[in-house]
XYZ file of C-alpha atoms in Angstrom:
639
model
C 26.859 -37.997 -11.692
C 26.563 -37.713 -7.917
C 29.218 -35.008 -7.823
C 27.536 -33.157 -10.678
C 24.177 -33.371 -8.915
C 25.691 -31.956 -5.749
C 27.332 -29.059 -7.634
C 24.058 -28.335 -9.399
C 22.186 -28.236 -6.111
C 24.751 -25.953 -4.528
C 24.697 -23.669 -7.547
C 20.940 -23.471 -7.296
C 21.348 -22.284 -3.715
C 23.751 -19.632 -4.966
C 21.043 -18.103 -7.116
C 18.666 -17.687 -4.206
C 18.638 -14.869 -1.624
C 21.591 -16.403 0.235
C 24.883 -17.702 -1.114
C 27.578 -19.935 0.352
C 30.968 -18.961 1.690
C 33.309 -21.921 1.533
C 37.015 -21.309 2.179
C 39.999 -23.053 0.524
C 41.078 -24.559 3.804
C 37.672 -26.187 4.232
C 38.118 -29.926 3.697
C 35.228 -31.362 5.709
C 31.634 -30.508 4.963
C 28.605 -31.367 7.013
C 25.656 -32.142 4.790
C 22.255 -32.040 6.383
C 18.570 -31.464 5.716
C 16.216 -28.981 7.265
C 12.616 -28.030 6.680
C 11.665 -24.572 5.546
C 9.617 -22.754 8.170
C 6.611 -20.622 7.095
C 8.700 -17.437 7.397
C 11.058 -18.811 4.751
C 8.227 -18.411 2.227
C 8.404 -22.032 1.147
C 6.349 -22.763 -1.977
C 5.688 -26.322 -0.853
C 4.827 -27.355 2.679
C 7.393 -29.702 4.116
C 9.915 -29.147 1.312
C 13.407 -30.098 2.418
C 16.494 -28.483 1.012
C 20.055 -29.651 0.786
C 22.869 -27.418 2.024
C 26.563 -27.505 2.694
C 28.497 -25.538 5.331
C 31.802 -25.460 7.174
C 31.760 -26.006 10.910
C 34.226 -23.906 12.890
C 36.323 -25.692 15.555
C 34.192 -26.262 18.608
C 31.087 -24.893 16.917
C 27.800 -26.743 17.245
C 25.532 -27.363 14.316
C 23.932 -24.022 13.408
C 20.972 -23.198 11.165
C 22.686 -20.548 9.081
C 24.954 -20.631 6.067
C 25.885 -17.577 4.022
C 27.651 -15.327 1.770
C 29.840 -15.998 -1.296
C 30.789 -19.186 -3.160
C 34.562 -19.228 -3.456
C 36.184 -20.129 -6.732
C 38.351 -22.529 -4.747
C 35.372 -24.752 -3.931
C 34.828 -25.747 -7.540
C 38.518 -26.384 -7.992
C 39.021 -28.424 -4.832
C 38.548 -32.178 -4.835
C 37.494 -33.074 -1.334
C 38.178 -36.749 -0.520
C 35.301 -36.715 1.917
C 32.869 -35.630 -0.727
C 34.249 -37.990 -3.338
C 34.028 -41.009 -1.081
C 30.530 -40.176 0.049
C 29.131 -39.011 -3.270
C 27.279 -42.264 -3.804
C 25.293 -41.607 -0.656
C 23.797 -38.511 -2.193
C 23.168 -39.734 -5.733
C 19.518 -40.551 -5.066
C 18.765 -37.403 -3.073
C 16.759 -34.747 -4.965
C 18.574 -31.442 -5.469
C 17.174 -28.026 -4.678
C 16.298 -27.584 -8.360
C 13.477 -30.116 -7.937
C 11.665 -27.607 -5.743
C 12.362 -24.369 -7.624
C 10.647 -22.560 -10.520
C 12.120 -22.551 -13.957
C 14.828 -19.885 -14.133
C 17.874 -18.801 -16.052
C 21.125 -18.555 -14.132
C 24.140 -16.465 -15.072
C 27.243 -18.567 -14.478
C 30.287 -16.620 -13.349
C 32.635 -19.419 -12.335
C 34.600 -21.070 -15.141
C 34.395 -24.528 -13.581
C 30.572 -24.249 -13.371
C 30.033 -22.720 -16.799
C 29.375 -26.077 -18.407
C 26.872 -27.177 -15.778
C 23.434 -27.571 -17.300
C 20.593 -26.766 -14.876
C 17.285 -28.420 -15.754
C 14.245 -26.852 -14.100
C 11.704 -28.287 -16.520
C 10.124 -30.490 -13.870
C 10.106 -27.904 -11.100
C 7.008 -26.844 -9.214
C 5.537 -23.431 -10.120
C 5.538 -20.726 -7.409
C 4.634 -17.021 -7.392
C 7.225 -14.674 -8.880
C 7.376 -12.562 -5.709
C 7.363 -14.447 -2.424
C 5.747 -12.685 0.565
C 8.073 -10.891 2.942
C 7.464 -10.033 6.590
C 4.370 -8.200 7.777
C 4.956 -4.664 9.078
C 3.670 -2.850 12.137
C 4.605 0.815 12.514
C 4.343 3.358 15.296
C 5.337 7.034 15.141
C 6.163 9.552 17.873
C 6.897 13.258 17.613
C 6.276 15.802 14.896
C 4.306 15.532 11.678
C 7.634 15.279 9.848
C 8.062 11.860 11.466
C 4.639 10.798 10.179
C 5.669 11.824 6.680
C 8.957 9.941 7.094
C 7.021 6.814 8.019
C 5.060 7.133 4.777
C 8.383 7.281 2.910
C 9.613 4.183 4.760
C 6.458 2.253 3.838
C 6.959 3.204 0.194
C 10.563 1.947 0.256
C 9.540 -1.284 1.963
C 6.659 -1.838 -0.444
C 9.048 -1.563 -3.380
C 11.261 -4.174 -1.695
C 8.343 -6.611 -1.449
C 7.029 -5.897 2.041
C 3.427 -5.250 1.084
C 1.402 -6.181 4.155
C 0.841 -3.814 7.092
C -0.872 -5.010 10.272
C -2.594 -3.034 13.019
C -0.987 -4.680 16.057
C 2.668 -5.537 16.807
C 1.745 -9.075 17.927
C 1.002 -10.037 14.293
C 4.096 -8.488 12.701
C 7.429 -9.912 11.645
C 8.896 -6.393 11.410
C 8.160 -3.630 13.922
C 9.067 -0.044 13.022
C 9.097 2.569 15.761
C 9.755 6.088 14.490
C 11.139 8.189 17.305
C 11.475 11.759 18.541
C 14.418 13.184 20.498
C 13.157 16.718 21.114
C 12.221 16.137 24.751
C 13.066 13.542 27.369
C 9.402 12.650 27.859
C 9.132 11.507 24.239
C 12.222 9.319 24.599
C 10.906 7.680 27.757
C 7.714 6.665 25.948
C 9.814 5.050 23.231
C 11.865 3.070 25.758
C 8.648 1.752 27.314
C 7.442 0.519 23.938
C 10.814 -1.038 23.163
C 10.572 -3.014 26.387
C 7.257 -4.450 25.218
C 8.610 -5.270 21.761
C 11.549 -6.991 23.465
C 9.013 -9.125 25.350
C 7.398 -10.101 22.042
C 10.804 -11.164 20.710
C 12.082 -12.979 23.768
C 8.899 -14.883 24.592
C 7.775 -15.427 21.033
C 7.174 -19.188 21.297
C 5.052 -18.936 24.425
C 3.190 -15.920 23.019
C 2.288 -17.906 19.889
C 1.327 -20.956 21.942
C -1.053 -18.920 24.095
C -2.508 -16.998 21.154
C -1.083 -13.684 22.263
C 1.068 -13.447 19.131
C 0.475 -14.570 15.558
C 3.769 -13.561 13.969
C 5.476 -16.269 11.937
C 8.832 -15.738 13.626
C 10.252 -13.495 16.362
C 9.776 -9.914 15.175
C 12.665 -7.748 14.058
C 12.526 -4.419 15.866
C 13.659 -1.376 13.878
C 14.233 2.042 15.482
C 13.947 4.980 13.078
C 14.203 8.754 13.303
C 15.860 11.282 15.577
C 16.299 9.045 18.601
C 17.990 6.461 16.389
C 20.489 9.098 15.323
C 21.090 10.424 18.841
C 21.303 7.164 20.816
C 22.347 4.627 18.193
C 24.986 2.807 20.271
C 22.892 2.739 23.442
C 19.889 1.362 21.551
C 21.814 -1.453 19.869
C 23.465 -2.454 23.138
C 20.175 -2.629 25.033
C 20.082 -6.387 25.726
C 19.239 -7.466 22.169
C 16.176 -5.265 22.298
C 16.640 -3.793 18.796
C 17.787 -5.366 15.516
C 18.129 -2.333 13.239
C 18.853 1.352 13.904
C 18.301 3.670 10.957
C 18.638 7.460 10.874
C 16.378 9.887 8.963
C 18.669 10.082 5.923
C 19.236 6.329 5.511
C 15.752 4.916 4.935
C 16.630 3.689 1.447
C 19.034 1.265 3.138
C 16.374 -0.470 5.249
C 15.877 -3.580 3.035
C 19.617 -4.273 3.124
C 19.818 -3.711 6.871
C 17.010 -6.206 7.434
C 18.842 -8.779 5.326
C 21.894 -8.309 7.535
C 19.728 -9.332 10.475
C 18.880 -12.551 8.607
C 22.618 -13.221 8.509
C 22.914 -12.927 12.275
C 24.114 -9.333 12.418
C 22.621 -6.091 13.683
C 21.972 -3.413 11.094
C 22.868 0.230 11.591
C 23.029 3.229 9.279
C 22.776 6.668 10.858
C 24.839 8.626 8.364
C 23.525 12.115 7.700
C 23.332 13.392 4.141
C 23.816 16.765 2.513
C 21.627 15.774 -0.432
C 18.921 13.259 0.543
C 15.381 14.651 0.195
C 13.493 11.508 -0.966
C 12.132 13.660 -3.785
C 11.694 10.654 -6.094
C 9.706 8.583 -3.596
C 5.920 8.674 -3.637
C 4.904 8.220 0.031
C 2.400 5.536 0.997
C -0.334 7.540 2.713
C -1.056 6.240 6.211
C -4.439 7.992 6.395
C -6.472 6.482 3.582
C -9.259 8.476 1.905
C -8.229 11.605 3.804
C -9.004 15.050 2.433
C -5.814 16.492 3.941
C -2.191 15.465 3.470
C 1.359 16.476 4.397
C 4.127 17.047 1.866
C 7.757 17.349 2.906
C 9.529 20.111 0.957
C 12.871 20.331 2.784
C 14.875 18.497 5.425
C 17.341 19.450 8.122
C 17.990 22.714 9.933
C 20.838 25.241 9.965
C 19.653 27.447 12.820
C 21.614 25.803 15.643
C 19.387 27.103 18.449
C 21.179 26.269 21.663
C 18.344 24.133 23.089
C 17.618 22.096 19.956
C 18.900 18.661 18.938
C 17.387 18.703 15.404
C 20.519 19.884 13.495
C 22.400 16.938 15.004
C 19.723 14.332 14.284
C 18.453 15.610 10.918
C 21.512 17.309 9.483
C 21.885 20.437 7.382
C 19.139 22.050 5.327
C 18.434 20.832 1.800
C 15.361 21.476 -0.300
C 13.388 19.377 -2.758
C 13.092 20.673 -6.317
C 9.934 22.683 -6.948
C 8.880 20.393 -9.797
C 8.913 17.286 -7.600
C 6.712 19.038 -5.027
C 4.248 20.250 -7.670
C 4.085 16.735 -9.085
C 3.315 15.183 -5.681
C 0.647 17.776 -4.895
C -0.897 17.105 -8.310
C -1.171 13.401 -7.488
C -2.815 14.256 -4.172
C -5.344 16.483 -5.942
C -6.285 13.592 -8.238
C -6.829 11.433 -5.138
C -9.308 13.932 -3.712
C -7.073 15.767 -1.237
C -8.331 19.324 -0.588
C -5.757 20.624 1.893
C -1.973 20.202 1.914
C 0.406 21.164 4.716
C 3.983 21.774 3.573
C 6.541 20.360 6.006
C 10.099 21.169 6.976
C 12.220 21.661 10.092
C 12.552 25.282 8.967
C 10.038 25.265 6.151
C 10.219 28.930 5.161
C 13.986 28.800 4.615
C 13.211 26.673 1.536
C 15.831 27.278 -1.150
C 15.689 25.293 -4.404
C 18.838 25.817 -6.480
C 18.249 22.825 -8.774
C 16.398 24.639 -11.579
C 18.090 28.030 -11.514
C 20.649 28.399 -14.290
C 22.397 31.358 -12.720
C 22.332 30.903 -8.969
C 22.510 34.179 -7.079
C 24.924 34.773 -4.263
C 23.420 34.161 -0.842
C 24.411 37.658 0.281
C 21.071 38.819 -1.194
C 19.078 36.510 1.069
C 16.456 38.614 2.856
C 15.492 37.953 6.452
C 12.652 39.460 8.457
C 13.497 42.992 9.572
C 15.578 42.922 12.761
C 16.439 39.198 12.467
C 19.759 37.504 11.786
C 21.275 34.054 11.410
C 24.666 32.526 12.160
C 24.342 30.318 9.089
C 25.438 31.912 5.821
C 23.550 31.139 2.620
C 26.009 30.284 -0.157
C 23.615 30.243 -3.109
C 20.075 31.507 -3.537
C 17.526 29.856 -5.784
C 13.732 29.682 -5.641
C 12.527 30.682 -2.201
C 9.501 29.703 -0.177
C 7.422 32.573 -1.568
C 8.107 31.275 -5.113
C 6.983 27.764 -4.171
C 3.818 28.943 -2.413
C 2.860 31.183 -5.324
C 3.348 28.345 -7.823
C 1.270 25.871 -5.827
C -1.521 28.332 -5.073
C -1.884 29.322 -8.723
C -1.799 25.774 -10.132
C -4.272 24.343 -7.603
C -6.836 27.116 -7.000
C -9.329 24.873 -5.147
C -6.759 23.402 -2.768
C -5.832 24.932 0.578
C -2.206 25.281 1.627
C -0.726 25.487 5.118
C 2.864 25.084 6.273
C 4.855 24.205 9.385
C 7.202 24.736 11.073
C 8.759 28.083 10.140
C 11.343 30.281 11.842
C 10.477 33.974 12.439
C 13.672 35.100 10.698
C 12.434 33.951 7.265
C 9.369 36.145 6.718
C 10.509 38.702 4.154
C 7.845 41.038 2.772
C 7.555 39.032 -0.460
C 6.293 36.002 1.449
C 3.728 38.047 3.360
C 2.395 39.632 0.154
C 1.997 36.196 -1.488
C 0.021 35.027 1.531
C -2.160 38.121 1.376
C -2.879 37.900 -2.361
C -3.522 34.150 -2.674
C -6.870 33.257 -1.091
C -6.020 29.546 -0.896
C -2.941 30.093 1.304
C -4.439 29.885 4.785
C -4.265 33.022 6.874
C -2.513 31.334 9.740
C 1.173 31.590 10.666
C 3.083 29.549 13.183
C 5.575 31.974 14.710
C 7.663 30.230 17.402
C 8.747 32.750 20.037
C 10.246 30.311 22.613
C 10.657 33.150 25.131
C 9.589 36.746 25.686
C 12.899 37.749 27.247
C 15.657 39.169 25.031
C 18.242 37.857 27.505
C 16.933 34.314 27.250
C 16.519 34.609 23.462
C 20.189 35.517 23.184
C 21.218 32.454 25.205
C 18.933 30.395 22.979
C 20.779 31.730 19.892
C 17.475 32.675 18.268
C 18.794 35.652 16.319
C 16.236 38.256 17.433
C 15.055 40.295 20.409
C 11.659 40.587 22.025
C 11.046 43.895 20.274
C 12.015 42.527 16.843
C 9.503 39.713 17.348
C 6.727 42.142 18.311
C 7.567 44.365 15.328
C 7.257 41.351 13.021
C 3.854 40.469 14.490
C 2.686 44.025 13.887
C 3.923 43.994 10.273
C 2.291 40.636 9.574
C -1.071 41.783 10.876
C -0.791 45.031 8.959
C -0.183 43.239 5.642
C -2.536 40.313 6.341
C -5.518 41.455 8.437
C -7.529 38.829 10.349
C -4.578 36.481 10.534
C -4.246 33.753 13.165
C -0.878 33.281 14.889
C 0.313 30.236 16.810
C 3.591 29.758 18.640
C 5.999 27.609 20.698
C 7.230 28.440 24.188
C 9.865 26.887 26.438
C 9.793 27.693 30.143
C 12.650 27.103 32.561
C 15.512 27.368 30.065
C 19.007 27.596 31.523
C 19.390 30.731 33.636
C 15.784 31.873 33.205
C 14.830 34.214 36.065
C 11.404 35.184 37.365
C 11.756 38.471 35.494
C 12.450 36.585 32.253
C 9.385 34.432 32.906
C 7.164 37.481 33.466
C 8.327 38.912 30.129
C 7.191 35.719 28.410
C 3.786 35.988 30.079
C 3.452 39.587 28.918
C 4.394 38.613 25.337
C 1.632 35.985 25.264
C -0.913 38.555 26.422
C 0.359 41.203 23.992
C 0.229 39.040 20.859
C -2.960 37.076 21.502
C -2.264 33.652 20.015
C -4.854 31.368 18.477
C -2.885 28.332 19.590
C 0.422 27.555 21.298
C 2.663 24.614 22.216
C 4.215 25.097 25.645
C 6.822 22.896 27.302
C 9.096 22.752 30.310
C 12.738 22.724 29.175
C 14.572 19.420 29.062
C 18.321 19.350 28.411
C 19.441 17.444 25.282
C 22.922 16.019 24.879
C 25.120 17.359 22.056
C 23.333 20.714 21.984
C 25.057 24.066 22.530
C 23.211 24.411 25.853
C 24.458 21.016 27.026
C 28.055 22.003 26.307
C 27.933 25.554 27.671
C 25.074 26.037 30.146
C 23.727 24.518 33.343
C 20.143 23.304 33.607
C 19.703 25.258 36.834
C 15.938 25.823 37.031
C 14.376 23.252 39.406
C 11.695 20.960 37.992
C 9.090 22.269 40.402
C 9.728 25.837 39.268
C 9.511 24.758 35.610
C 6.125 23.132 36.172
C 4.762 26.137 38.036
C 5.888 28.468 35.250
C 4.406 26.140 32.637
C 1.041 26.279 34.407
C 1.203 30.085 34.408
C 2.008 30.130 30.683
C -1.019 27.965 29.935
C -3.290 30.196 32.023
C -2.026 33.360 30.277
C -2.576 31.723 26.892
C -6.156 30.741 27.734
C -6.949 34.287 28.799
C -5.940 35.735 25.425
C -6.877 33.007 22.974
C -10.526 32.998 24.020
C -10.861 36.563 22.801
C -9.747 35.553 19.295
C -12.364 32.795 19.151
C -15.087 35.036 20.578
C -14.422 37.677 17.946
C -15.527 35.262 15.193
C -19.103 35.022 16.487
C -21.399 36.574 13.857
C -18.975 36.039 10.973
C -19.278 33.616 8.054
C -16.397 31.144 7.819
C -15.428 28.785 5.003
C -15.075 25.344 6.611
C -13.465 22.311 4.995
C -15.457 19.331 6.292
C -13.224 16.675 7.877
C -15.793 14.267 9.302
C -18.431 13.687 12.012
C -18.154 15.600 15.267
C -17.130 12.995 17.861
C -19.423 14.579 20.436
C -22.469 14.190 18.169
C -21.428 11.860 15.324
C -24.952 11.230 14.063
C -26.054 14.845 13.763
C -23.003 17.122 13.455
C -20.004 17.583 11.170
C -16.715 19.276 12.004
C -13.915 20.899 10.043
C -11.380 23.732 10.077
C -11.705 27.331 9.058
C -9.064 29.213 7.114
C -7.458 30.336 10.403
C -7.342 26.768 11.646
C -10.226 27.060 14.135
C -12.287 23.948 14.729
C -15.876 24.577 13.587
C -18.852 22.241 14.132
C -22.332 22.515 12.629
C -25.518 20.494 12.303
C -25.669 18.281 9.224
C -28.835 19.204 7.331
C -29.644 19.562 3.613
C -28.341 22.930 2.355
C -28.030 24.498 -1.126
C -25.133 23.214 -3.208
C -23.850 26.226 -5.156
C -21.479 23.979 -7.089
C -24.433 22.151 -8.707
C -26.880 25.032 -9.250
C -28.426 25.107 -5.767
C -29.858 21.589 -5.338
C -30.028 20.783 -1.619
C -28.048 17.975 -0.023
C -26.235 17.133 3.184
C -22.578 18.191 3.291
C -19.990 15.406 3.149
C -16.300 15.033 3.913
C -14.243 17.184 1.538
C -16.911 19.818 0.933
C -16.279 23.510 1.487
C -19.222 24.831 3.529
C -20.180 28.397 4.396
C -20.916 28.449 8.121
C -22.436 31.335 10.101
C -20.736 31.289 13.532
C -23.213 31.545 16.400
C -21.241 30.300 19.410
C -17.685 30.166 20.770
C -16.374 27.869 23.497
C -13.062 29.775 23.508
C -11.472 26.622 22.094
C -13.781 25.879 19.159
C -16.644 27.430 17.207
C -20.185 26.296 16.395
C -22.408 27.605 13.641
C -25.198 27.099 11.132
C -24.375 25.696 7.702
C -25.540 28.010 4.889
C -24.368 26.480 1.613
C -21.887 24.179 -0.065
C -19.546 26.160 -2.295
C -16.198 26.348 -4.069
C -13.297 28.095 -2.397
C -12.723 30.460 -5.327
C -16.400 31.457 -5.367
C -16.511 32.116 -1.644
C -13.552 34.491 -1.648
C -14.780 36.250 -4.782
C -18.065 37.075 -3.048
C -16.935 37.665 0.523
C -16.939 41.102 2.118
C -14.523 42.609 4.624
C -15.102 41.426 8.187
C -14.114 42.938 11.563
C -10.454 42.271 12.291
C -9.740 39.792 15.066
C -6.925 40.559 17.493
C -5.509 43.136 15.066
C -5.303 45.777 17.784
C -2.701 43.770 19.663
C 1.101 43.957 19.570
């Protein structure tokens, strides 16, 4: 009976989250008791469980036991156990503390064992897992990835998210590897998380931390892919490293940590798009959302690390995107931004019966690419047209595109669909053809200017934003002056400008020398910003006197009690006084605008960075564009 009770207890352990690995050569077992800590999700305070493990030569008593129950254990007859079985006959087995369950017996010698759970204590079906804290750096794509991670973790039973790392058992930090400055910020945070791990007991004792056990630190994203070995070797600072294509593996990786190992999966995929995962929205009750439509990048620009951290391009099926946008519409979302590393190279071949050869792929006039398209399916213009027609009261934006993928068809769709915002992000990076060639961008300065002219011809009153890098390898003062002149010629509504920072593994790292001094880079960056401010103010000023359709996002932080703020179609920030105005949607009854309303605003003032106006009426987007008249073109005389 004692031996049977012991086997039953051990078999009960087998059917829990951990199993036992007992080798044939194991002849001496140490049997001990230990109390379940709170993090073990014990159903009964103070419950003590009975376990068996093999002690390696010279090994001290350790708290862990794991993995698989060997067939040899049931067949072996250990003298030690037989002689001591009477000592354990009165000890309750693990089954006394477990809910009623049905076990599938796989071992022949245990198949006749009858497990009786009739007297067990009832516990919840799903025991709580660790609490999560998450932090994201870098692009909006990383924010969307974090929403995917939270969805995966929620499905695995990790339901609770906390606002501070001191209260979490699992800390996710989603990283960016585009620039060195972003990586340095991540290392600083990792040092603090390491402090929370290393000094956990004292932190809890002093009230600084309320986590139930030392937190597991998980590094996600591009930095995880680029510096995986360095991160794991950093003095036990990190427990799990997971690349952008391996998020489905996170629950397993965390279980490996429970077994005393470090978890790592940074394999890139040619297929993973997470199309079947419904992201857990980080911003609750928001009227805007981001939807990822493709992943990876094939452009191989010489300065960029993205193809090495995010892999090759692959696109989500159109139907999965339409389905996700439909769910967002039901939740009250009024504006969706479509995301991708090279969003306008979208190419869905999943639903096309006869896939065309990629030789028919059309680029912008004067642009080229080193990457060859094998098959051509539904392109970005097809996706935009489908979304705009199915959701006529929802606005659509997209980022980040590449200038090479603006064929005429895409421009005409943007012109004809009023709910596709008249704003294009057109990264230039440099105004020098010489530098653009070293950057492997696939176009010249003149080709870029010609594209700007064509875009503004097809889509009048369009806002353009851009990216610029100053101080790239070999950039001369003449090259820099050409970039300044490009900024003035185009007249951007907004721009991201950075001093170049060399990234390992890139084409530039292998072939060029980062030979522009830091001081020169910073001086050139300052000059870029000044040139941008000179031209962008004119675009804002030109909107004074016009009527803009503004999607209300919330109170204006500068006057939260009296003013609301939102974005116009071109992406300009517009504030206005919150007063009762006619609601055209409900036959003209007056009310104060609220978050999510479309409001007609007459612009009366420009600060050259934002606009201010008088609210006229609450309306529907379709009604506004049906009634609107042509307005003076802004910045259309440029380029």
